[in-house]
Short mmCIF file of C-alpha atoms in Angstrom, two decimals:
data_model
loop_
_atom_site.label_atom_id
_atom_site.label_comp_id
_atom_site.label_asym_id
_atom_site.label_seq_id
_atom_site.Cartn_x
_atom_site.Cartn_y
_atom_site.Cartn_z
CA MET A 1 107.31 151.79 99.64
CA LYS A 2 110.61 149.95 98.90
CA LEU A 3 110.12 147.72 101.72
CA SER A 4 106.76 146.81 100.76
CA ARG A 5 107.95 145.89 97.02
CA ILE A 6 110.60 143.72 98.69
CA ALA A 7 108.38 141.74 101.14
CA LEU A 8 105.97 141.41 98.37
CA ALA A 9 108.83 139.78 96.16
CA GLY A 10 109.43 137.67 98.92
CA GLY A 11 105.97 136.37 99.31
CA VAL A 12 105.81 135.75 95.38
CA ALA A 13 108.89 133.87 95.50
CA ALA A 14 107.87 131.78 98.53
CA SER A 15 104.72 130.71 96.84
CA THR A 16 106.24 129.89 93.70
CA VAL A 17 108.24 127.44 95.88
CA LEU A 18 105.38 126.06 97.25
CA LEU A 19 103.42 125.29 94.11
CA ILE A 20 106.86 123.61 92.50
CA ALA A 21 107.45 121.63 95.71
CA GLY A 22 103.51 120.61 96.00
CA PRO A 23 103.34 118.41 93.08
CA ALA A 24 106.54 116.49 93.91
CA ALA A 25 105.45 115.73 97.41
CA ALA A 26 102.13 114.64 96.21
CA HIS A 27 102.65 111.79 93.78
CA VAL A 28 101.51 108.12 93.64
CA SER A 29 103.65 106.11 96.01
CA VAL A 30 103.67 102.30 97.16
CA GLN A 31 103.72 101.67 101.00
CA PRO A 32 103.86 97.95 102.36
CA VAL A 33 101.40 97.11 105.12
CA GLY A 34 104.13 96.07 108.03
CA GLU A 35 107.23 94.61 106.34
CA ALA A 36 107.90 93.74 102.64
CA ALA A 37 110.59 91.05 102.92
CA LYS A 38 112.70 89.22 100.53
CA GLY A 39 111.28 85.86 99.42
CA GLY A 40 108.15 86.83 101.33
CA TYR A 41 104.64 87.93 100.82
CA ALA A 42 103.13 91.37 101.55
CA THR A 43 100.19 93.80 101.19
CA LEU A 44 101.03 96.93 99.50
CA ASN A 45 98.97 100.22 99.39
CA PHE A 46 98.92 102.33 96.27
CA LYS A 47 98.21 105.76 97.48
CA VAL A 48 96.99 108.04 95.09
CA PRO A 49 96.39 111.81 95.96
CA ASN A 50 94.57 114.24 93.90
CA GLU A 51 96.58 117.03 92.98
CA ARG A 52 94.30 119.14 90.71
CA ASP A 53 91.74 121.72 92.37
CA GLN A 54 89.21 121.34 89.13
CA ALA A 55 89.36 117.74 88.15
CA SER A 56 89.02 114.21 90.09
CA THR A 57 90.92 111.30 89.66
CA VAL A 58 89.09 108.40 87.65
CA LYS A 59 91.38 105.81 86.56
CA LEU A 60 94.78 104.24 87.69
CA GLU A 61 97.12 101.73 85.85
CA VAL A 62 99.96 100.07 88.19
CA ASN A 63 102.19 98.38 85.75
CA PHE A 64 104.26 95.27 87.51
CA PRO A 65 107.86 94.86 87.11
CA ALA A 66 108.80 92.74 84.25
CA ASP A 67 112.31 92.01 85.71
CA HIS A 68 111.20 90.36 88.62
CA PRO A 69 107.76 88.97 87.90
CA LEU A 70 105.56 88.24 90.86
CA SER A 71 103.80 84.62 90.69
CA SER A 72 100.90 86.03 93.23
CA VAL A 73 99.01 89.40 92.74
CA THR A 74 95.59 89.58 94.11
CA PRO A 75 94.07 92.91 94.61
CA GLN A 76 91.39 93.85 97.34
CA ALA A 77 88.00 95.00 96.41
CA VAL A 78 87.64 98.93 96.58
CA PRO A 79 84.15 100.27 96.79
CA GLY A 80 83.09 102.51 93.75
CA TRP A 81 85.98 101.24 91.69
CA ASP A 82 86.25 98.40 89.09
CA ILE A 83 89.34 96.35 88.58
CA LYS A 84 91.15 95.06 85.64
CA ILE A 85 93.79 92.59 85.92
CA ASP A 86 96.24 91.85 82.93
CA LYS A 87 98.57 88.89 82.57
CA SER A 88 101.87 88.28 80.44
CA LYS A 89 103.54 85.25 79.16
CA LEU A 90 107.08 84.95 81.03
CA ASP A 91 109.96 84.21 78.87
CA LYS A 92 111.30 82.11 81.94
CA PRO A 93 108.56 80.19 83.99
CA LEU A 94 108.49 80.79 87.89
CA GLU A 95 108.60 77.38 89.87
CA VAL A 96 106.49 78.12 93.03
CA HIS A 97 105.47 74.98 95.42
CA GLY A 98 106.45 72.61 92.77
CA LYS A 99 104.66 74.29 90.09
CA LYS A 100 105.74 75.84 87.00
CA ILE A 101 104.11 79.55 86.59
CA THR A 102 104.22 80.36 82.77
CA GLU A 103 102.42 83.58 83.04
CA ALA A 104 102.24 86.38 85.72
CA VAL A 105 100.68 89.77 86.29
CA SER A 106 101.45 92.80 84.45
CA LYS A 107 99.10 95.35 85.03
CA VAL A 108 96.37 95.96 87.58
CA THR A 109 93.68 99.03 86.51
CA TRP A 110 91.31 100.66 88.91
CA THR A 111 88.54 102.59 87.08
CA ALA A 112 86.10 104.80 88.89
CA ASP A 113 82.52 103.25 88.95
CA ASP A 114 80.32 105.18 91.10
CA SER A 115 83.19 106.84 93.08
CA GLU A 116 86.35 109.28 92.44
CA ILE A 117 89.07 110.77 94.21
CA ALA A 118 87.97 114.35 94.72
CA PRO A 119 90.43 117.37 94.94
CA GLY A 120 92.03 117.31 98.16
CA TYR A 121 91.53 113.67 98.89
CA PHE A 122 93.60 110.52 98.50
CA GLN A 123 92.77 106.84 97.92
CA GLN A 124 94.53 103.72 98.72
CA PHE A 125 94.51 100.50 96.71
CA PRO A 126 95.70 97.49 98.28
CA VAL A 127 97.13 94.34 96.74
CA SER A 128 98.58 91.24 98.25
CA VAL A 129 101.77 90.20 96.44
CA GLY A 130 104.28 87.39 96.42
CA ALA A 131 106.71 85.97 96.39
CA LEU A 132 108.76 88.92 96.42
CA PRO A 133 112.27 88.42 94.91
CA GLU A 134 115.30 87.28 96.82
CA ASP A 135 117.92 89.11 94.62
CA ALA A 136 116.67 92.76 94.30
CA ASP A 137 116.66 95.44 97.18
CA GLN A 138 113.66 97.19 95.49
CA LEU A 139 110.62 97.03 93.03
CA VAL A 140 109.63 99.67 90.72
CA PHE A 141 105.94 99.95 89.50
CA LYS A 142 105.32 102.54 86.79
CA ALA A 143 101.85 104.10 87.28
CA ILE A 144 99.55 106.23 85.26
CA GLN A 145 97.01 108.49 86.87
CA THR A 146 94.14 109.73 84.65
CA TYR A 147 91.51 112.74 85.79
CA ASP A 148 88.12 113.15 84.54
CA ASN A 149 89.21 116.26 82.17
CA LYS A 150 91.14 113.78 80.40
CA GLU A 151 94.50 114.52 81.77
CA VAL A 152 96.72 112.00 82.24
CA VAL A 153 99.88 112.06 84.55
CA ARG A 154 102.61 109.23 83.94
CA TRP A 155 104.64 108.58 87.29
CA ILE A 156 106.82 106.68 85.59
CA GLU A 157 110.34 108.27 86.17
CA GLU A 158 112.84 105.98 88.16
CA PRO A 159 115.19 107.46 90.81
CA THR A 160 118.64 107.14 90.89
CA GLU A 161 120.52 106.65 93.97
CA GLY A 162 122.02 109.73 95.28
CA GLY A 163 120.33 111.63 92.70
CA GLU A 164 117.44 114.36 92.81
CA GLU A 165 113.97 113.22 92.71
CA PRO A 166 112.35 113.28 89.42
CA ASP A 167 109.37 115.53 88.52
CA SER A 168 107.57 112.23 87.99
CA PRO A 169 108.86 109.55 90.09
CA ALA A 170 107.42 105.95 89.85
CA PRO A 171 106.38 104.11 92.95
CA VAL A 172 109.28 102.32 94.65
CA LEU A 173 109.08 99.56 97.10
CA LYS A 174 112.14 99.26 99.34
CA LEU A 175 112.75 95.41 100.30
CA ALA A 176 113.71 94.29 103.61
CA ALA A 177 115.92 91.36 104.53
CA ALA A 178 114.49 87.96 104.18
CA SER A 179 112.59 87.01 107.36
CA ASP A 180 112.31 83.52 109.01
CA ASP A 181 108.64 83.34 109.18
CA HIS A 182 106.60 80.85 106.89
CA HIS A 183 106.07 83.36 104.21
CA GLY A 184 109.25 84.82 103.79
CA GLY A 185 112.09 82.19 104.13
CA GLY A 186 112.01 80.64 100.63
CA ALA A 187 113.86 77.85 100.07
CA ALA A 188 115.00 77.49 103.90
CA ASP A 189 111.58 77.31 104.97
CA ASP A 190 110.58 74.43 102.55
CA ALA A 191 113.67 72.54 103.72
CA LYS A 192 112.62 73.59 107.38
CA GLU A 193 108.95 72.24 106.73
CA ALA A 194 110.53 69.11 105.12
CA ASP A 195 112.49 68.45 108.24
CA ASP A 196 109.11 69.01 110.79
CA HIS A 197 107.48 66.60 108.30
CA LYS A 198 110.06 64.05 108.58
CA ALA A 199 110.29 64.30 112.32
CA ALA A 200 106.40 64.31 113.06
CA ASP A 201 106.56 60.95 110.73
CA THR A 202 109.29 59.71 112.84
CA ALA A 203 107.29 60.40 116.11
CA ALA A 204 104.46 58.74 114.78
CA SER A 205 106.05 55.65 113.76
CA THR A 206 108.09 55.43 117.13
CA LYS A 207 104.70 55.67 118.97
CA GLU A 208 103.10 53.19 116.89
CA THR A 209 106.11 50.88 117.75
CA HIS A 210 105.81 51.38 121.25
CA ALA A 211 102.06 50.77 121.08
CA ALA A 212 102.47 47.59 119.30
CA ALA A 213 105.08 46.35 121.60
CA SER A 214 102.91 47.28 124.56
CA SER A 215 99.75 45.58 123.02
CA SER A 216 102.29 42.44 122.48
CA SER A 217 103.64 42.47 126.15
CA SER A 218 100.06 42.90 127.56
CA SER A 219 99.03 40.02 125.30
CA ASP A 220 101.68 37.74 126.52
CA THR A 221 100.93 38.44 130.36
CA THR A 222 97.21 37.68 129.64
CA ALA A 223 98.51 34.18 128.17
CA ARG A 224 100.61 33.33 130.99
CA THR A 225 97.92 34.36 133.42
CA LEU A 226 95.13 31.95 131.86
CA GLY A 227 98.20 29.15 131.43
CA ILE A 228 98.68 29.37 135.38
CA ILE A 229 94.93 29.60 136.31
CA GLY A 230 94.25 26.27 133.66
CA ILE A 231 97.03 24.66 135.53
CA VAL A 232 95.60 25.55 138.95
CA ILE A 233 92.19 24.02 137.94
CA GLY A 234 93.68 20.90 136.37
CA VAL A 235 95.63 19.91 139.87
CA ALA A 236 92.65 20.72 141.59
CA GLY A 237 90.69 18.35 139.40
CA VAL A 238 93.21 15.52 140.01
CA ALA A 239 93.21 15.81 143.63
CA PHE A 240 89.17 15.89 143.78
CA GLY A 241 89.17 12.98 141.60
CA VAL A 242 91.81 11.17 143.93
CA LEU A 243 89.70 11.93 147.18
CA ALA A 244 86.58 10.79 145.91
CA GLY A 245 88.27 7.19 144.58
CA ARG A 246 89.58 6.92 148.34
CA ARG A 247 86.19 7.61 149.80
CA ARG A 248 84.43 4.93 147.48
CA SER A 249 87.15 2.33 148.61
CA ALA A 250 86.42 2.92 152.12
#
């Protein structure tokens, strides 16, 4: 009997651990498709699991970091969900490809239309973003999840390095080192692209010069040939005239 009570107590304790650990593990998160490199562009998936047994998720709000505004934010259409994009004025304009950007996306909201995230399921909400900052190692996106029973869960607590995970952690995107491709090199890529264009222009100019020189050389050769032919015809004509005159005299 005593042994049974100990076993029962152990089972209850284990269940309590699972219940406590469950919600912390199943929170709203952000995951890049491939690599999210500093200075580049990336596609992000905001993964939203449904944590309730008797309610469905019907709304997700994702706040974009104000300390590192992104000049380009383009959500992908998700069947059954309406999308709203909010923008705000920037205190300091961004310069992108020679143009000044004075406002940036501050929040994206997905609201269920004829769909929802039912208990036991999750949904991903893709967004294309860029250019990612070059002076940061991570971006924090604070998210708010709403259920159809009016319950609201705020995933807004920023994790601290070396500390325990908060009860309601905000989605965090880790940034990789800058890549060398066209979308991730920043100023270095712009310089390389300018050098490439300069090299292409130089090659084209050289080609045109060679073509012009070749054309000129061809023209000179043709003129010389025609001159020689003319001289030969002239000499032949003189010779014919002399011979004709001698025959008439004879």
